[in-house]
């Protein structure tokens, strides 16, 4: 019997260890697993490497993790926003490490981890500062930089509906990094708006098959 | 330079004229976004956003916003019939894989060989941030840049070589400024059109790179 | 106005040049764009490199292309089947070239082409004859072989339904190579069972967005 | 070797016992396919097929076949509630990316260090063919091999080193034959179980590699 549903947010993030690499879905305020991130804050894991597109905003989710000094390092494409005050404060003080990755490369590196690949060459950023220290090779007539997979211990993802096998569908642009992050982590934890019966999701339209999902928790919208 | 500069909307209108019917287009944050507002109703354009939206429609009516349905600039958008959602990795397959016909980007600097600098300045006080700029610059079939011709304090943005960190090398096809429309050619910038009242001498005076003027140089018609 | 629908199979394959690399979807008899392949046979292009999982069977589709000596080279994972008589005949006679690629690598190489990547390292086949002459590197503690993108001039794909923008959905396991091949070719041609109105396909469930599709033709089931 | 060999179904039953409830499993073509028929109803197993089916159910009733809904062996299958379709590239992400718990494969040869040869012999008359064998061998968390202990003409398949071309190096975890169940350990094959009536000496006599026998060696219980 496969049942990946868990009863509480605390169950969902149970066991996340200090020093973990944690993927956090979302782009801007779309598709952010806010409740899971707050549960992780509550759970207490620290010394985290957080991989997420932005570096949090205001006092919520990733910004709160940073504020509470749980984050050793951020791997992201765009840490700067109107509300990214906690990140900027610690960054200026040299108290948080930043690895800046072009957005498509960030996503592709997580995909490579989930796909069992050893890395890939991409033209993105090959002529930029972000290629410094990396292997660059001319392939198909253009300079390309070698990028390595980005695997993680935990992924926190927000989806819309799930069944007990962990099959997922998303809503509009909230899909963003979720499907890729779900493949790249040893433990994939998902919050959804609604549980549905097994068989209720159209097999032609499942976006993340349950094979990539470990725990699902329902969060009231 | 005393001639009046083109307004941002006029520049957007000029860009819109160059976008063929049926194109797949990504509009960068800021000035480029204006282009969608002025593309004629005779054209069917599919707008792509790197967060996984293909086929964006106009901004939603006030009160109708869906907080999860946003564009890359984090503004609420709508989806047209025929539009579709995809995940981030696939959205960047579209960009990096050469499937976007036209990418319209902003710029800090453009060099005469097409080098683009639009993600970082030499300012060290702010943390660096890149987003999807590098993917858009290397992947689209055509890279169009929309920018003011000079910085706020009057320094040129079109240069022999970029002094800011590069986004990508030799990628820009055409530049639309508030003073001119310029193509990047093997011999450097070729001015195709100038804003009304702008002389070649005056344009050269506010440009860092050496300009060539097209034999059929015309005045920008924004409409 | 975007309208990728064409009226006839001949229109669908018009312009395919001699010497083209052609991706042909399908796995066994599932998802094979039979009518498009027959239209290509009729169209007459020769000296083709055909990329497809199997090497045809019986007298139909890819087997017919081979029989009529249109195929210079096959790139595939499994050319051998009960009915692959035409391929075997020419292969024994040294009259057709075979590039054998592990199935996942075949798919991933087409994906790399569609994704604008310069290549990738994969553990698949790294210790096998199929890695001979290729760069092998130890990454993440295992031997991995460098594989290059596999782009094409034309892709022939079978889907179930399409709208005029070329958005596609598939049916059951007939999906197989279609979504990947559609991204990897300069010209993607699709046969579908049914045309639907723009907006009739659920935007959450479109499998191949129209951006990857150039021509769609309806074929009676 | 005069003791009766285990039947293919008995071997499949023995394999089935080792597959935990809730596993994601890929069954190779041929002998491994039998495993699905004998897994107990107390277990919920999600069967994966590399052509893009996750959650395969039993074979359809005669006349109910869908010609497009097939497994990797090109046999008609069904989809269980909770099953889903994906494209080929994603199906191989599942395999190569380590998401399949158990891969059950056939073999021509297995070496004592876990090397697997199951895609090509030294026969040059037939064109080579590999399919998904290499992806399955490198990607699954556990690689189980089901094979007859010897070839049809009595030559051993469990060897010090494979003589046929390798599928993958050092990947096999356990081998189930019609004579024994053997683990691949750092010291070579360790026999865990033998078929009824098979002595260690007799097993060694039909095995190319040097065998170690587990201290708790038992007789295979297929049920």
PDB file of C-alpha atoms in Angstrom, chain C residues 23-186:
ATOM      1  CA  UNK C  23      13.281  12.015 -36.649  1.00  0.00           C
ATOM      2  CA  UNK C  24      10.461   9.484 -36.745  1.00  0.00           C
ATOM      3  CA  UNK C  25       8.397   9.018 -33.593  1.00  0.00           C
ATOM      4  CA  UNK C  26       7.069   5.741 -32.292  1.00  0.00           C
ATOM      5  CA  UNK C  27       8.043   2.751 -30.216  1.00  0.00           C
ATOM      6  CA  UNK C  28       7.088  -0.606 -31.688  1.00  0.00           C
ATOM      7  CA  UNK C  29       3.750   0.084 -33.346  1.00  0.00           C
ATOM      8  CA  UNK C  30       2.725   2.699 -30.791  1.00  0.00           C
ATOM      9  CA  UNK C  31       2.798   6.333 -31.821  1.00  0.00           C
ATOM     10  CA  UNK C  32       4.289   5.767 -35.277  1.00  0.00           C
ATOM     11  CA  UNK C  33       3.355   8.542 -37.736  1.00  0.00           C
ATOM     12  CA  UNK C  34       2.682   5.953 -40.431  1.00  0.00           C
ATOM     13  CA  UNK C  35       0.843   8.237 -42.839  1.00  0.00           C
ATOM     14  CA  UNK C  36       3.514  10.952 -42.642  1.00  0.00           C
ATOM     15  CA  UNK C  37       6.267   8.443 -43.367  1.00  0.00           C
ATOM     16  CA  UNK C  38       4.327   7.158 -46.355  1.00  0.00           C
ATOM     17  CA  UNK C  39       3.834  10.736 -47.526  1.00  0.00           C
ATOM     18  CA  UNK C  40       7.596  11.236 -47.261  1.00  0.00           C
ATOM     19  CA  UNK C  41       8.115   8.097 -49.342  1.00  0.00           C
ATOM     20  CA  UNK C  42       5.779   9.568 -51.937  1.00  0.00           C
ATOM     21  CA  UNK C  43       7.490  12.953 -51.714  1.00  0.00           C
ATOM     22  CA  UNK C  44      10.684  11.295 -52.794  1.00  0.00           C
ATOM     23  CA  UNK C  45      13.447  12.647 -50.524  1.00  0.00           C
ATOM     24  CA  UNK C  46      16.415  10.291 -50.379  1.00  0.00           C
ATOM     25  CA  UNK C  47      19.860   9.900 -48.831  1.00  0.00           C
ATOM     26  CA  UNK C  48      18.143  10.319 -45.471  1.00  0.00           C
ATOM     27  CA  UNK C  49      19.473   9.809 -41.980  1.00  0.00           C
ATOM     28  CA  UNK C  50      16.553   8.422 -40.017  1.00  0.00           C
ATOM     29  CA  UNK C  51      16.487   8.628 -36.226  1.00  0.00           C
ATOM     30  CA  UNK C  52      13.933   6.310 -34.698  1.00  0.00           C
ATOM     31  CA  UNK C  53      13.851   3.765 -31.909  1.00  0.00           C
ATOM     32  CA  UNK C  54      13.381   0.704 -34.102  1.00  0.00           C
ATOM     33  CA  UNK C  55      14.344   0.105 -37.722  1.00  0.00           C
ATOM     34  CA  UNK C  56      10.904  -0.579 -39.083  1.00  0.00           C
ATOM     35  CA  UNK C  57       9.027  -3.812 -39.405  1.00  0.00           C
ATOM     36  CA  UNK C  58       7.267  -5.536 -42.279  1.00  0.00           C
ATOM     37  CA  UNK C  59       6.646  -3.457 -45.389  1.00  0.00           C
ATOM     38  CA  UNK C  60       5.253  -0.340 -43.767  1.00  0.00           C
ATOM     39  CA  UNK C  61       6.605   3.087 -42.654  1.00  0.00           C
ATOM     40  CA  UNK C  62      10.367   3.113 -41.929  1.00  0.00           C
ATOM     41  CA  UNK C  63      10.775  -0.380 -43.387  1.00  0.00           C
ATOM     42  CA  UNK C  64       9.275   0.886 -46.653  1.00  0.00           C
ATOM     43  CA  UNK C  65      11.662   3.872 -46.688  1.00  0.00           C
ATOM     44  CA  UNK C  66      14.555   1.453 -46.269  1.00  0.00           C
ATOM     45  CA  UNK C  67      13.230  -0.939 -48.915  1.00  0.00           C
ATOM     46  CA  UNK C  68      13.007   1.933 -51.402  1.00  0.00           C
ATOM     47  CA  UNK C  69      16.638   2.835 -50.651  1.00  0.00           C
ATOM     48  CA  UNK C  70      15.871   6.266 -49.259  1.00  0.00           C
ATOM     49  CA  UNK C  71      17.795   5.724 -46.043  1.00  0.00           C
ATOM     50  CA  UNK C  72      21.547   6.099 -45.917  1.00  0.00           C
ATOM     51  CA  UNK C  73      21.836   5.748 -42.169  1.00  0.00           C
ATOM     52  CA  UNK C  74      19.738   4.710 -39.207  1.00  0.00           C
ATOM     53  CA  UNK C  75      20.350   6.078 -35.708  1.00  0.00           C
ATOM     54  CA  UNK C  76      18.402   3.950 -33.267  1.00  0.00           C
ATOM     55  CA  UNK C  77      18.512   1.846 -30.116  1.00  0.00           C
ATOM     56  CA  UNK C  78      16.914  -1.390 -31.265  1.00  0.00           C
ATOM     57  CA  UNK C  79      17.004  -2.146 -34.994  1.00  0.00           C
ATOM     58  CA  UNK C  80      16.328  -5.845 -34.580  1.00  0.00           C
ATOM     59  CA  UNK C  81      12.811  -7.219 -34.490  1.00  0.00           C
ATOM     60  CA  UNK C  82      10.829 -10.093 -35.958  1.00  0.00           C
ATOM     61  CA  UNK C  83       9.836  -8.015 -38.948  1.00  0.00           C
ATOM     62  CA  UNK C  84      12.943  -5.895 -39.534  1.00  0.00           C
ATOM     63  CA  UNK C  85      13.808  -7.805 -42.676  1.00  0.00           C
ATOM     64  CA  UNK C  86      14.557  -4.856 -44.943  1.00  0.00           C
ATOM     65  CA  UNK C  87      16.911  -3.261 -42.466  1.00  0.00           C
ATOM     66  CA  UNK C  88      18.711  -6.558 -41.837  1.00  0.00           C
ATOM     67  CA  UNK C  89      19.044  -7.281 -45.544  1.00  0.00           C
ATOM     68  CA  UNK C  90      20.699  -3.929 -46.291  1.00  0.00           C
ATOM     69  CA  UNK C  91      22.727  -3.988 -43.103  1.00  0.00           C
ATOM     70  CA  UNK C  92      24.202  -7.415 -43.999  1.00  0.00           C
ATOM     71  CA  UNK C  93      24.989  -6.126 -47.470  1.00  0.00           C
ATOM     72  CA  UNK C  94      26.731  -3.103 -45.955  1.00  0.00           C
ATOM     73  CA  UNK C  95      24.294  -0.829 -47.755  1.00  0.00           C
ATOM     74  CA  UNK C  96      22.911   0.981 -44.747  1.00  0.00           C
ATOM     75  CA  UNK C  97      24.851   2.587 -41.935  1.00  0.00           C
ATOM     76  CA  UNK C  98      23.822   1.944 -38.321  1.00  0.00           C
ATOM     77  CA  UNK C  99      24.579   4.154 -35.326  1.00  0.00           C
ATOM     78  CA  UNK C 100      23.456   2.309 -32.239  1.00  0.00           C
ATOM     79  CA  UNK C 101      22.582   4.514 -29.250  1.00  0.00           C
ATOM     80  CA  UNK C 102      21.203   3.423 -25.872  1.00  0.00           C
ATOM     81  CA  UNK C 103      17.533   4.305 -25.760  1.00  0.00           C
ATOM     82  CA  UNK C 104      17.720   6.870 -22.969  1.00  0.00           C
ATOM     83  CA  UNK C 105      20.758   8.481 -24.516  1.00  0.00           C
ATOM     84  CA  UNK C 106      18.985   8.662 -27.885  1.00  0.00           C
ATOM     85  CA  UNK C 107      16.125  10.536 -26.271  1.00  0.00           C
ATOM     86  CA  UNK C 108      18.416  12.718 -24.166  1.00  0.00           C
ATOM     87  CA  UNK C 109      20.581  13.639 -27.171  1.00  0.00           C
ATOM     88  CA  UNK C 110      17.491  14.883 -29.010  1.00  0.00           C
ATOM     89  CA  UNK C 111      16.444  16.761 -25.899  1.00  0.00           C
ATOM     90  CA  UNK C 112      19.875  18.416 -25.710  1.00  0.00           C
ATOM     91  CA  UNK C 113      19.473  19.566 -29.307  1.00  0.00           C
ATOM     92  CA  UNK C 114      16.047  21.005 -28.569  1.00  0.00           C
ATOM     93  CA  UNK C 115      17.281  22.581 -25.351  1.00  0.00           C
ATOM     94  CA  UNK C 116      20.263  24.357 -26.913  1.00  0.00           C
ATOM     95  CA  UNK C 117      22.845  22.416 -24.906  1.00  0.00           C
ATOM     96  CA  UNK C 118      26.252  21.366 -26.182  1.00  0.00           C
ATOM     97  CA  UNK C 119      26.187  17.858 -24.765  1.00  0.00           C
ATOM     98  CA  UNK C 120      26.061  15.964 -21.498  1.00  0.00           C
ATOM     99  CA  UNK C 121      27.806  13.298 -19.503  1.00  0.00           C
ATOM    100  CA  UNK C 122      25.836  10.145 -18.784  1.00  0.00           C
ATOM    101  CA  UNK C 123      26.740   6.933 -16.955  1.00  0.00           C
ATOM    102  CA  UNK C 124      24.687   4.954 -19.478  1.00  0.00           C
ATOM    103  CA  UNK C 125      26.957   2.861 -21.632  1.00  0.00           C
ATOM    104  CA  UNK C 126      30.137   4.404 -20.231  1.00  0.00           C
ATOM    105  CA  UNK C 127      31.658   0.959 -19.663  1.00  0.00           C
ATOM    106  CA  UNK C 128      30.414  -0.469 -22.935  1.00  0.00           C
ATOM    107  CA  UNK C 129      31.534  -0.713 -26.550  1.00  0.00           C
ATOM    108  CA  UNK C 130      29.135   2.124 -27.316  1.00  0.00           C
ATOM    109  CA  UNK C 131      31.459   4.530 -25.497  1.00  0.00           C
ATOM    110  CA  UNK C 132      34.384   3.682 -27.764  1.00  0.00           C
ATOM    111  CA  UNK C 133      35.994   6.759 -29.248  1.00  0.00           C
ATOM    112  CA  UNK C 134      34.069   9.018 -26.895  1.00  0.00           C
ATOM    113  CA  UNK C 135      35.324  11.066 -23.975  1.00  0.00           C
ATOM    114  CA  UNK C 136      34.834   9.280 -20.665  1.00  0.00           C
ATOM    115  CA  UNK C 137      35.262  11.092 -17.370  1.00  0.00           C
ATOM    116  CA  UNK C 138      34.730  10.139 -13.743  1.00  0.00           C
ATOM    117  CA  UNK C 139      32.073  12.424 -12.284  1.00  0.00           C
ATOM    118  CA  UNK C 140      30.344  11.967  -8.950  1.00  0.00           C
ATOM    119  CA  UNK C 141      32.350   8.799  -8.476  1.00  0.00           C
ATOM    120  CA  UNK C 142      31.272   7.022 -11.638  1.00  0.00           C
ATOM    121  CA  UNK C 143      32.463   6.763 -15.193  1.00  0.00           C
ATOM    122  CA  UNK C 144      30.379   8.870 -17.528  1.00  0.00           C
ATOM    123  CA  UNK C 145      30.503   9.262 -21.291  1.00  0.00           C
ATOM    124  CA  UNK C 146      30.139  12.541 -23.151  1.00  0.00           C
ATOM    125  CA  UNK C 147      27.239  12.514 -25.576  1.00  0.00           C
ATOM    126  CA  UNK C 148      26.464  15.187 -28.130  1.00  0.00           C
ATOM    127  CA  UNK C 149      23.148  16.724 -29.161  1.00  0.00           C
ATOM    128  CA  UNK C 150      21.239  15.120 -32.015  1.00  0.00           C
ATOM    129  CA  UNK C 151      19.468  17.846 -33.971  1.00  0.00           C
ATOM    130  CA  UNK C 152      17.468  17.202 -37.101  1.00  0.00           C
ATOM    131  CA  UNK C 153      16.046  18.868 -40.149  1.00  0.00           C
ATOM    132  CA  UNK C 154      12.615  17.299 -39.821  1.00  0.00           C
ATOM    133  CA  UNK C 155      10.593  15.523 -37.142  1.00  0.00           C
ATOM    134  CA  UNK C 156       7.582  13.381 -37.985  1.00  0.00           C
ATOM    135  CA  UNK C 157       5.343  12.953 -34.971  1.00  0.00           C
ATOM    136  CA  UNK C 158       1.973  11.395 -34.230  1.00  0.00           C
ATOM    137  CA  UNK C 159      -0.268  13.096 -31.680  1.00  0.00           C
ATOM    138  CA  UNK C 160      -3.941  12.846 -30.853  1.00  0.00           C
ATOM    139  CA  UNK C 161      -5.379  16.365 -30.988  1.00  0.00           C
ATOM    140  CA  UNK C 162      -4.088  19.771 -32.041  1.00  0.00           C
ATOM    141  CA  UNK C 163      -5.332  23.332 -32.295  1.00  0.00           C
ATOM    142  CA  UNK C 164      -4.318  25.849 -34.950  1.00  0.00           C
ATOM    143  CA  UNK C 165      -1.395  27.083 -32.837  1.00  0.00           C
ATOM    144  CA  UNK C 166       0.003  23.547 -32.947  1.00  0.00           C
ATOM    145  CA  UNK C 167      -0.562  22.728 -29.285  1.00  0.00           C
ATOM    146  CA  UNK C 168      -0.629  18.958 -28.917  1.00  0.00           C
ATOM    147  CA  UNK C 169      -1.934  16.246 -26.667  1.00  0.00           C
ATOM    148  CA  UNK C 170      -1.162  12.587 -27.166  1.00  0.00           C
ATOM    149  CA  UNK C 171      -2.888   9.282 -26.319  1.00  0.00           C
ATOM    150  CA  UNK C 172      -1.510   6.795 -23.770  1.00  0.00           C
ATOM    151  CA  UNK C 173       1.926   5.374 -24.603  1.00  0.00           C
ATOM    152  CA  UNK C 174       1.794   6.800 -28.126  1.00  0.00           C
ATOM    153  CA  UNK C 175       3.291   9.919 -26.575  1.00  0.00           C
ATOM    154  CA  UNK C 176       6.734   8.252 -26.421  1.00  0.00           C
ATOM    155  CA  UNK C 177       9.372  10.179 -28.418  1.00  0.00           C
ATOM    156  CA  UNK C 178       6.972  12.796 -29.825  1.00  0.00           C
ATOM    157  CA  UNK C 179       7.397  15.632 -27.321  1.00  0.00           C
ATOM    158  CA  UNK C 180      11.194  15.411 -27.430  1.00  0.00           C
ATOM    159  CA  UNK C 181      11.494  15.039 -31.198  1.00  0.00           C
ATOM    160  CA  UNK C 182       9.222  18.047 -31.673  1.00  0.00           C
ATOM    161  CA  UNK C 183      11.818  20.222 -29.927  1.00  0.00           C
ATOM    162  CA  UNK C 184      14.837  18.913 -31.835  1.00  0.00           C
ATOM    163  CA  UNK C 185      13.990  19.535 -35.483  1.00  0.00           C
ATOM    164  CA  UNK C 186      14.053  22.651 -37.629  1.00  0.00           C
TER     165      UNK C 186
END
